[in-house]
Coordinates of C-alpha atoms in Angstrom, one line a residue:
Chain A
M38 CA -31.6 51.2 41.0
I39 CA -30.8 52.7 44.4
K40 CA -32.4 55.9 45.4
V41 CA -31.2 57.6 48.6
R42 CA -32.0 61.0 50.1
I43 CA -30.0 62.4 53.0
G44 CA -31.8 65.3 54.5
G45 CA -31.2 67.6 57.4
W46 CA -30.4 71.2 58.2
A47 CA -27.7 73.4 56.7
G48 CA -24.4 72.6 58.3
Q49 CA -25.1 69.0 59.2
G50 CA -23.1 67.6 56.3
T51 CA -25.9 66.1 54.3
V52 CA -24.1 67.0 51.0
L53 CA -20.8 65.7 52.3
A54 CA -22.4 62.3 53.3
G55 CA -24.1 62.2 49.9
T56 CA -20.8 62.8 48.2
V57 CA -19.0 60.1 50.1
L58 CA -21.8 57.6 49.2
G59 CA -22.0 58.8 45.6
R60 CA -18.2 58.6 45.1
S61 CA -18.0 55.2 46.7
L62 CA -20.8 53.7 44.5
A63 CA -19.4 55.4 41.4
L64 CA -15.7 54.8 41.7
Q65 CA -15.4 51.8 44.0
Q66 CA -18.5 49.8 43.1
G67 CA -18.8 50.7 39.4
Y68 CA -22.3 52.1 39.5
D69 CA -23.5 54.9 37.2
V70 CA -24.3 57.6 39.8
V71 CA -25.9 61.0 39.9
Q72 CA -25.7 63.0 43.0
R73 CA -27.6 66.3 43.4
R74 CA -27.9 68.7 46.2
S75 CA -30.6 71.1 47.3
Y76 CA -30.3 74.0 49.6
S77 CA -32.1 77.2 50.1
A78 CA -30.6 80.6 49.1
A79 CA -30.3 81.5 52.8
V80 CA -26.8 82.3 54.0
R81 CA -27.3 79.9 56.9
S82 CA -29.9 77.5 58.1
G83 CA -32.7 76.0 56.0
I84 CA -33.4 72.5 54.8
A85 CA -30.5 71.0 53.0
Y86 CA -30.4 67.6 51.3
S87 CA -28.5 65.4 48.9
D88 CA -30.0 62.9 46.5
I89 CA -28.1 59.9 45.2
I90 CA -29.4 57.8 42.3
A91 CA -27.2 54.8 41.4
D92 CA -27.8 52.2 38.7
R93 CA -26.0 49.6 36.6
V94 CA -27.2 51.4 33.5
E95 CA -27.0 55.1 32.5
V96 CA -28.9 57.2 35.0
N97 CA -31.1 59.8 33.4
D98 CA -33.7 60.2 36.1
L99 CA -32.2 63.0 38.0
T100 CA -35.1 63.6 40.4
I101 CA -36.2 61.5 43.4
E102 CA -39.9 61.7 44.2
V103 CA -39.9 59.0 46.8
P104 CA -36.6 57.6 47.9
D105 CA -36.0 53.9 48.7
Y106 CA -33.8 55.0 51.6
L107 CA -34.5 58.3 53.4
L108 CA -31.9 59.4 56.0
I109 CA -33.0 62.3 58.2
L110 CA -30.8 64.3 60.6
Y111 CA -33.2 67.0 61.8
Q112 CA -36.7 67.1 63.2
K113 CA -38.0 70.0 61.2
T114 CA -36.8 68.3 57.9
L115 CA -38.8 65.2 58.8
E116 CA -41.9 67.4 59.5
E117 CA -41.6 69.1 56.1
W118 CA -41.5 65.9 54.1
D119 CA -44.9 64.2 54.3
K120 CA -45.0 62.2 51.1
E121 CA -41.3 61.1 51.1
V122 CA -41.5 60.0 54.8
K123 CA -44.8 58.2 54.4
L124 CA -43.9 56.3 51.2
C125 CA -40.2 55.6 51.5
E126 CA -39.3 51.9 52.0
N127 CA -36.7 52.6 54.6
L128 CA -36.5 55.6 57.0
I129 CA -33.4 56.0 59.0
V130 CA -33.3 58.8 61.4
D131 CA -30.8 60.3 63.8
S132 CA -32.9 59.8 67.0
T133 CA -30.6 62.1 68.9
R134 CA -32.2 65.0 67.0
V135 CA -35.3 63.5 65.6
K136 CA -37.5 62.6 68.6
K137 CA -40.9 62.3 67.0
V138 CA -41.2 59.9 64.1
K139 CA -44.4 59.7 62.1
K140 CA -45.9 56.4 61.0
T141 CA -44.8 55.3 57.6
D142 CA -45.5 52.5 55.2
G143 CA -42.0 51.2 55.3
N144 CA -39.3 50.2 57.8
I145 CA -38.1 52.7 60.4
Y146 CA -34.7 52.6 61.9
E147 CA -34.0 54.9 64.8
V148 CA -30.2 55.4 65.3
P149 CA -28.9 57.7 68.0
A150 CA -26.3 58.9 65.5
G151 CA -25.5 62.2 67.2
Q152 CA -24.8 60.4 70.5
I153 CA -22.8 57.6 68.9
A154 CA -20.7 60.2 67.0
E155 CA -20.2 62.3 70.2
D156 CA -19.0 59.2 72.0
I157 CA -16.4 58.6 69.2
A158 CA -15.2 62.2 68.9
S159 CA -17.7 64.8 67.8
S160 CA -21.5 64.9 67.1
K161 CA -20.5 66.4 63.8
A162 CA -19.9 62.9 62.4
A163 CA -23.6 62.0 62.9
N164 CA -24.0 62.1 59.1
I165 CA -21.4 59.5 58.6
V166 CA -22.8 57.3 61.4
L167 CA -26.1 57.3 59.5
L168 CA -24.3 56.4 56.3
G169 CA -22.9 53.4 58.1
A170 CA -26.4 52.4 59.2
L171 CA -27.5 52.7 55.6
A172 CA -24.8 50.4 54.5
R173 CA -26.2 47.7 56.7
V174 CA -29.9 48.3 55.7
C175 CA -29.1 48.4 52.0
E176 CA -27.4 45.3 50.8
D177 CA -26.1 46.9 47.7
I178 CA -23.9 49.3 49.5
E179 CA -20.6 47.9 50.7
L180 CA -19.3 49.1 54.1
E181 CA -15.6 48.4 53.2
K182 CA -15.9 50.5 50.1
L183 CA -17.3 53.4 52.1
V184 CA -14.4 53.0 54.5
D185 CA -12.0 53.1 51.6
T186 CA -13.6 56.2 50.2
I187 CA -13.5 58.0 53.6
K188 CA -9.8 57.0 53.9
S189 CA -8.9 58.4 50.5
E190 CA -11.0 61.5 50.6
F191 CA -11.0 62.9 54.1
P192 CA -8.2 65.2 55.5
K193 CA -5.9 63.2 57.8
K194 CA -7.2 64.9 60.9
Y195 CA -10.8 63.6 60.3
K196 CA -10.0 60.2 58.8
Q197 CA -10.0 58.0 61.9
M198 CA -13.0 59.6 63.5
N199 CA -15.1 59.1 60.4
V200 CA -14.0 55.5 59.8
K201 CA -15.0 54.8 63.3
A202 CA -18.3 56.6 62.8
V203 CA -19.3 54.7 59.7
K204 CA -18.5 51.4 61.3
A205 CA -20.4 52.3 64.4
G206 CA -23.5 53.1 62.4
Y207 CA -23.2 49.8 60.6
A208 CA -22.8 47.9 63.9
Y209 CA -25.7 49.6 65.5
I210 CA -28.1 48.3 62.9
E211 CA -26.4 44.9 62.9
D212 CA -27.1 44.6 66.7
L213 CA -30.7 45.8 66.2
L214 CA -31.3 43.1 63.5
T215 CA -29.6 40.3 65.5
K216 CA -31.8 41.2 68.5
D217 CA -34.9 40.8 66.4
Chain B
M287 CA -5.0 70.4 37.9
L288 CA -6.0 66.8 38.1
K289 CA -4.1 64.0 36.4
P290 CA -5.8 62.1 33.6
G291 CA -8.2 59.6 35.1
T292 CA -11.8 59.1 36.3
Y293 CA -13.3 61.3 39.0
F294 CA -16.6 61.8 40.8
M295 CA -17.0 65.6 40.9
E296 CA -19.4 68.4 40.4
G297 CA -20.1 69.9 36.9
N298 CA -18.7 73.2 37.9
E299 CA -15.5 71.6 39.0
A300 CA -15.3 69.6 35.8
C301 CA -15.7 72.9 33.9
A302 CA -12.8 74.4 35.8
E303 CA -10.6 71.3 35.0
G304 CA -11.6 71.4 31.4
A305 CA -10.6 75.1 31.2
M306 CA -7.1 74.3 32.6
R307 CA -6.7 71.4 30.1
A308 CA -7.7 73.8 27.3
G309 CA -4.8 76.1 28.4
L310 CA -6.6 78.7 30.5
G311 CA -4.2 81.6 31.3
L312 CA -6.5 84.0 33.0
Y313 CA -9.6 83.7 35.1
A314 CA -11.3 86.9 36.2
G315 CA -14.7 86.7 37.9
Y316 CA -17.1 87.6 40.7
P317 CA -18.7 84.8 42.7
I318 CA -22.4 84.0 42.3
T319 CA -24.6 81.0 43.0
P320 CA -24.8 78.5 41.2
A321 CA -21.5 79.2 39.4
S322 CA -19.1 79.9 42.3
E323 CA -17.5 76.4 42.4
V324 CA -15.9 77.2 39.0
M325 CA -14.2 80.1 40.6
N326 CA -13.4 78.3 43.9
H327 CA -11.8 75.5 42.1
L328 CA -9.7 77.8 39.8
A329 CA -8.7 80.0 42.8
K330 CA -7.0 76.9 44.3
E331 CA -5.7 75.2 41.1
L332 CA -5.1 77.8 38.4
P333 CA -2.1 79.5 40.0
K334 CA -0.3 76.1 40.3
T335 CA -0.4 75.8 36.5
G336 CA 1.1 79.2 36.0
G337 CA -2.2 80.8 35.2
R338 CA -3.5 84.1 36.7
F339 CA -6.6 84.3 38.9
L340 CA -8.3 87.6 39.6
Q341 CA -11.3 88.2 41.8
M342 CA -12.8 91.4 40.4
E343 CA -15.1 94.0 42.0
D344 CA -18.1 93.0 39.8
E345 CA -19.1 91.2 36.6
I346 CA -18.5 94.2 34.3
A347 CA -14.9 94.4 35.5
S348 CA -14.6 90.6 35.2
I349 CA -15.5 90.5 31.5
A350 CA -13.4 93.6 30.8
A351 CA -10.3 91.9 32.5
V352 CA -11.0 88.7 30.5
I353 CA -10.9 90.7 27.2
G354 CA -7.7 92.4 28.3
G355 CA -6.2 89.1 29.2
A356 CA -7.0 87.7 25.8
W357 CA -5.2 90.6 24.1
S358 CA -2.1 89.9 26.2
G359 CA -2.1 86.5 24.6
L360 CA -3.8 84.4 27.3
K361 CA -6.8 82.1 26.9
S362 CA -9.3 83.8 29.2
M363 CA -12.5 82.9 30.9
T364 CA -15.1 84.1 33.4
A365 CA -18.1 82.3 35.0
T366 CA -21.3 83.7 36.3
S367 CA -25.1 83.3 36.4
G368 CA -28.1 85.3 35.1
P369 CA -27.6 88.6 37.1
G370 CA -23.9 88.7 36.3
F371 CA -24.5 87.7 32.7
S372 CA -26.8 90.6 32.3
L373 CA -24.1 93.0 33.5
M374 CA -21.6 91.5 31.0
Q375 CA -23.7 92.0 27.9
E376 CA -22.2 95.3 26.7
N377 CA -18.7 93.9 26.8
I378 CA -19.6 90.7 25.2
G379 CA -20.6 92.8 22.2
Y380 CA -17.2 94.5 22.5
A381 CA -15.5 91.1 22.4
V382 CA -17.5 90.2 19.3
M383 CA -16.6 93.5 17.6
T384 CA -12.9 93.4 18.5
E385 CA -12.8 89.7 17.7
T386 CA -11.5 88.7 21.1
P387 CA -11.4 85.0 21.9
C388 CA -12.8 84.3 25.4
V389 CA -15.1 82.0 27.2
I390 CA -18.1 83.1 29.3
V391 CA -19.7 80.4 31.4
D392 CA -23.3 81.1 32.4
V393 CA -24.6 78.6 34.9
Q394 CA -28.2 79.5 34.6
R395 CA -30.5 79.8 37.5
A396 CA -34.3 80.5 37.8
G397 CA -34.9 84.2 37.0
P398 CA -35.8 86.9 36.1
S399 CA -33.6 89.2 38.3
T400 CA -32.2 87.4 41.4
G401 CA -35.0 84.8 41.1
Q402 CA -34.0 81.6 42.8
A403 CA -30.3 81.4 43.1
T404 CA -30.0 77.6 43.8
K405 CA -32.7 76.4 41.3
P406 CA -32.1 75.6 37.7
G407 CA -33.6 77.6 34.8
T408 CA -32.8 78.2 31.1
G409 CA -34.2 81.6 30.8
D410 CA -30.9 83.0 29.4
V411 CA -31.0 81.2 26.1
M412 CA -32.2 84.2 24.1
Q413 CA -30.0 86.6 26.1
S414 CA -27.0 84.5 25.2
R415 CA -27.9 85.0 21.5
F416 CA -29.3 88.6 21.5
G417 CA -28.3 90.1 24.8
S418 CA -25.8 92.7 23.4
H419 CA -26.8 95.4 21.0
G420 CA -26.2 95.4 17.2
D421 CA -26.0 92.7 14.6
Y422 CA -23.9 89.8 15.7
E423 CA -23.8 86.0 15.8
I424 CA -22.6 84.0 18.9
I425 CA -21.6 80.5 19.7
A426 CA -23.2 78.8 22.7
L427 CA -23.0 75.3 24.0
A428 CA -25.4 73.5 26.4
P429 CA -24.0 70.6 28.4
N430 CA -26.2 68.0 30.0
S431 CA -23.7 65.9 32.1
V432 CA -20.6 66.4 34.2
Q433 CA -18.5 64.8 31.4
E434 CA -19.9 67.4 29.0
M435 CA -19.1 70.2 31.4
F436 CA -15.5 69.2 30.9
D437 CA -15.7 68.4 27.2
F438 CA -17.7 71.4 26.2
T439 CA -15.5 73.8 28.2
V440 CA -12.5 72.5 26.2
R441 CA -14.5 72.9 22.9
S442 CA -15.7 76.4 23.9
F443 CA -12.0 77.5 24.1
N444 CA -11.2 75.7 20.9
L445 CA -14.1 77.4 19.1
S446 CA -13.3 80.8 20.5
E447 CA -9.6 80.5 19.4
R448 CA -10.5 79.1 16.0
Y449 CA -13.0 81.8 15.2
R450 CA -11.6 84.7 17.3
T451 CA -14.9 85.2 19.0
P452 CA -16.5 85.0 22.5
V453 CA -18.1 81.6 23.2
V454 CA -20.8 81.1 25.9
L455 CA -20.9 77.8 27.8
L456 CA -24.6 77.9 28.6
A457 CA -24.9 75.5 31.6
D458 CA -27.6 75.4 34.3
A459 CA -27.7 74.8 38.0
G460 CA -28.9 71.3 37.3
V461 CA -25.7 70.2 35.6
G462 CA -23.4 72.7 37.4
H463 CA -24.4 71.4 40.8
M464 CA -24.6 67.7 39.9
R465 CA -21.9 65.2 40.7
E466 CA -21.1 62.3 38.3
K467 CA -18.2 60.3 37.1
F468 CA -16.2 62.0 34.4
T469 CA -12.9 61.2 32.7
I470 CA -10.0 63.4 31.9
P471 CA -8.3 61.8 28.9
E472 CA -4.6 61.4 28.5
K473 CA -4.6 63.8 25.6
V474 CA -6.9 66.8 25.1
K475 CA -7.1 68.4 21.7
T476 CA -6.6 72.1 21.9
I477 CA -6.6 74.8 19.2
E478 CA -4.5 78.0 19.3
R479 CA -5.5 81.3 17.7
K480 CA -4.1 82.3 14.3
R481 CA -0.9 84.3 14.8
P482 CA 0.3 87.1 12.4
K483 CA 3.3 86.7 10.2
E484 CA 5.9 89.5 10.6
V485 CA 4.8 91.3 7.4
D486 CA 1.1 91.4 8.5
K487 CA -0.5 94.7 9.1
E488 CA -4.2 93.9 9.1
F489 CA -5.6 92.2 12.2
F490 CA -9.2 93.1 11.6
D491 CA -9.8 92.0 8.1
T492 CA -9.0 89.1 5.9
H493 CA -9.7 87.6 2.5
E494 CA -9.2 84.0 3.8
E495 CA -12.2 81.8 3.3
D496 CA -12.8 81.3 7.0
H497 CA -13.1 85.1 7.5
V498 CA -10.7 84.9 10.6
P499 CA -7.8 87.4 10.6
P500 CA -4.6 86.7 12.6
M501 CA -4.4 88.1 16.1
P502 CA -1.2 89.5 17.7
D503 CA -0.7 90.2 21.4
F504 CA -0.3 93.7 22.9
G505 CA 3.4 94.4 23.4
E506 CA 4.5 91.9 20.8
G507 CA 5.7 94.7 18.5
Y508 CA 2.9 95.2 16.0
E509 CA 1.2 98.5 15.6
L510 CA -2.1 97.6 17.1
M511 CA -5.3 99.4 17.9
V512 CA -8.4 97.7 19.3
T513 CA -11.7 99.5 19.3
G514 CA -15.4 98.7 19.6
S515 CA -16.1 101.4 17.1
T516 CA -16.4 100.4 13.4
H517 CA -12.8 100.0 12.1
L518 CA -10.8 99.2 9.0
G519 CA -8.5 96.2 8.6
D520 CA -5.6 97.9 10.3
G521 CA -7.7 98.8 13.3
T522 CA -8.2 102.5 12.6
R523 CA -11.7 103.8 13.4
D524 CA -14.1 104.6 10.6
T525 CA -17.3 105.7 12.2
A526 CA -19.0 107.1 9.1
S527 CA -18.5 105.2 5.9
F528 CA -20.9 102.7 4.5
E529 CA -18.1 100.5 3.2
A530 CA -16.4 100.0 6.6
Q531 CA -19.6 99.1 8.5
D532 CA -20.9 96.8 5.7
R533 CA -17.6 95.0 5.3
L534 CA -16.9 94.5 9.0
V535 CA -20.3 93.5 10.3
R536 CA -21.0 91.2 7.4
R537 CA -17.7 89.5 7.9
L538 CA -18.2 89.1 11.7
N539 CA -21.5 87.4 11.1
A540 CA -20.2 85.3 8.2
K541 CA -17.4 84.0 10.5
I542 CA -20.1 82.0 12.3
N543 CA -22.7 81.6 9.6
D544 CA -20.4 80.3 6.9
N545 CA -18.8 77.9 9.3
R546 CA -22.0 76.5 10.8
E547 CA -21.3 72.9 9.6
E548 CA -18.0 72.9 11.5
I549 CA -19.6 74.4 14.7
E550 CA -23.0 72.6 14.9
D551 CA -23.4 69.6 17.0
W552 CA -26.4 67.6 18.3
E553 CA -27.5 64.2 19.6
E554 CA -30.5 62.5 18.1
M555 CA -32.4 59.2 18.5
G556 CA -35.2 57.9 16.2
C557 CA -36.0 61.3 14.7
N558 CA -36.7 60.2 11.1
R559 CA -40.5 60.4 10.6
A560 CA -41.3 59.7 14.2
D561 CA -44.8 60.5 15.3
L562 CA -43.5 62.9 17.9
V563 CA -39.9 64.2 18.5
L564 CA -39.0 65.7 21.9
I565 CA -36.5 68.6 21.7
S566 CA -34.6 69.4 24.8
Y567 CA -31.2 70.6 26.0
G568 CA -29.2 71.1 29.2
S569 CA -29.9 69.1 32.4
I570 CA -33.6 68.6 31.7
S571 CA -32.7 66.7 28.5
R572 CA -31.6 63.8 30.7
P573 CA -35.0 62.8 32.0
V574 CA -36.5 63.7 28.6
K575 CA -34.1 61.2 27.0
G576 CA -35.0 58.6 29.6
A577 CA -38.7 59.1 28.9
V578 CA -38.2 58.8 25.1
K579 CA -36.2 55.5 25.6
K580 CA -39.1 54.2 27.8
A581 CA -41.7 55.2 25.2
R582 CA -39.7 53.5 22.4
E583 CA -39.4 50.3 24.5
D584 CA -43.1 50.4 24.9
G585 CA -43.5 50.5 21.2
Y586 CA -44.2 54.1 20.5
D587 CA -42.5 55.9 17.6
I588 CA -41.0 58.8 19.5
G589 CA -37.8 60.6 18.7
F590 CA -35.3 62.6 20.8
F591 CA -33.3 65.6 19.6
R592 CA -30.8 67.6 21.7
P593 CA -28.8 70.5 20.4
K594 CA -25.3 70.4 22.0
V595 CA -24.4 73.6 20.3
I596 CA -27.5 75.7 20.9
W597 CA -26.2 78.8 18.9
P598 CA -25.9 78.7 16.0
S599 CA -29.0 76.5 16.2
P600 CA -29.2 73.3 14.2
E601 CA -31.9 75.0 12.2
D602 CA -31.8 72.8 9.0
R603 CA -32.1 69.6 11.0
M604 CA -34.9 71.0 13.1
K605 CA -36.8 72.2 10.0
E606 CA -36.5 68.7 8.5
I607 CA -37.8 67.2 11.8
G608 CA -40.7 69.7 11.8
K609 CA -41.7 68.7 8.3
N610 CA -42.1 65.1 9.2
S611 CA -43.1 64.9 12.8
E612 CA -44.9 66.6 15.6
V613 CA -42.6 68.2 18.1
M614 CA -42.6 68.7 21.8
L615 CA -40.1 71.2 23.3
V616 CA -39.2 70.4 27.0
E617 CA -37.3 73.1 28.8
L618 CA -36.8 74.8 32.2
S619 CA -38.3 78.1 31.3
L620 CA -41.3 79.6 29.6
Q621 CA -39.4 81.3 26.7
G622 CA -36.0 79.7 26.7
Y623 CA -35.4 78.2 23.2
R624 CA -39.1 78.4 22.2
M625 CA -39.0 81.2 19.6
E626 CA -36.1 79.5 17.8
V627 CA -37.8 76.0 17.8
E628 CA -41.1 77.6 16.7
R629 CA -39.3 79.4 13.9
C630 CA -37.8 76.1 12.7
V631 CA -40.7 73.6 13.1
G632 CA -43.7 76.0 13.0
S633 CA -46.2 76.6 15.7
E634 CA -48.9 74.4 14.4
N635 CA -47.4 71.0 15.3
L636 CA -45.4 72.2 18.4
Y637 CA -46.3 71.2 21.9
I638 CA -44.7 72.8 24.9
F639 CA -43.8 71.2 28.3
D640 CA -42.2 74.0 30.3
I641 CA -41.3 73.5 33.9
L642 CA -39.9 76.0 36.4
N643 CA -37.7 75.5 39.4
S644 CA -37.0 71.8 39.2
L645 CA -36.2 68.9 36.9
P646 CA -39.2 66.5 36.2
T647 CA -38.9 62.8 36.6
I648 CA -38.8 60.4 33.7
E649 CA -42.3 59.4 34.6
Q650 CA -43.6 63.0 34.4
V651 CA -42.2 63.4 31.0
Y652 CA -43.6 60.1 29.9
E653 CA -47.0 61.1 31.0
K654 CA -46.8 64.3 28.9
I655 CA -45.8 62.2 25.9
M656 CA -48.9 60.0 26.4
E657 CA -51.1 63.1 26.7
V658 CA -49.9 64.3 23.4
I659 CA -50.0 61.1 21.3
E660 CA -53.3 59.7 22.7

């Protein structure tokens, strides 16, 4: 079972990133996948996140208490989540926006996703950069399938930018791990 | 409208796709979280199929337009959540009384009142059954997956056309806002309403065994009067006689009650003489099923029972279960289905696990099972 949470602030595309990941695992990799989203009733702002649970058997657990992979795009979101951050196996943060990272029991990956995305085209693609990073950290997620999903789902105007973004995120972790 | 195939989409979108496959001709609605995606999707897609889409000024107007659409010969639907569902109640009764086939989708959220718009709840179960005034029966279905959001929407239309009655698709934010794989099959079985023969003059009474009279469209040429007041077979009002009230109201109720076997549907696992049977429905039934599976793997004699059609309730089966097993009802509200389950299984051997605002994990339900049996 793979349990991923992508959290941030409303407008950062946490649900979109979750949908790309969920769709890729479900339709391209043959997993049974449940993706859920959570957001507050505020018109704008507030914590927003997306949970993806994927398994080779029927998924009935619809709630993540502690994710295996926690992706965070916003400082305040990180601060709100004590248990999840402390106990998750892998924490991947956008270090462009998340400056202070608490100690955790698992691995921490700091990826300047906002900056990487801006260098490519727009900081808006930070969510997809982080998704690329996840694909390198989690062996079960195939980068090529994510690329295929982005190519088939995104409007023409945003395709190239997001393909570059997902690959750049992957490459960043690849470099990090090779240096180690 | 999507082609047959497998997709990864939200429950609300699957509901909209199911409606179009069932032959939706008119959608009239007013947006509300967590049901808006049904409307968003239909606003884009329904006109392309030749259907009509109307954004109304509120939910009262929405259900009224849906009823009008049905009488002009279209399969009609609206979608809402608790606050809007409350506003629709009077006209749902009107649809029952005038025998108007239509589908009302209620993607339930945590209430009462505006409550928590983005959080799931099942506090509208009794409202879906008793929300309008007077004596009536209703059909309501409770999906627990994206696939069922599609399948049950189709079935809601089929039941409403078959029995000439409003049908409620009683979803919740959990299943409405969830994305999963679902399949649109090559062929979807649809049912069309019974049409009158040229000589027919009675569209509000019948001696047929199923109690369902034929239904013409407005403008088709028949002399037609539709009224929420008590009426005779030809539609004329009779607001005083015992015979008119007795015949009409008993027949309307019999349409559902005498056809229960055809309408009822449920899922069960290991319910025969189990030590404990968990009853659940809607999105929360997923972790409940997961917990029961786990308990069974661990050697416990635990059963799982899930009404897919929640009204009319599978009362005979629930009574049987109550005779032989202890029961635990797990639901996303305090009152939800409780009175009905209690009526069927009795209060003495009934345990309750009610949870508000969010879905429990399999582990949390498992712990509850252990608390009860140990």
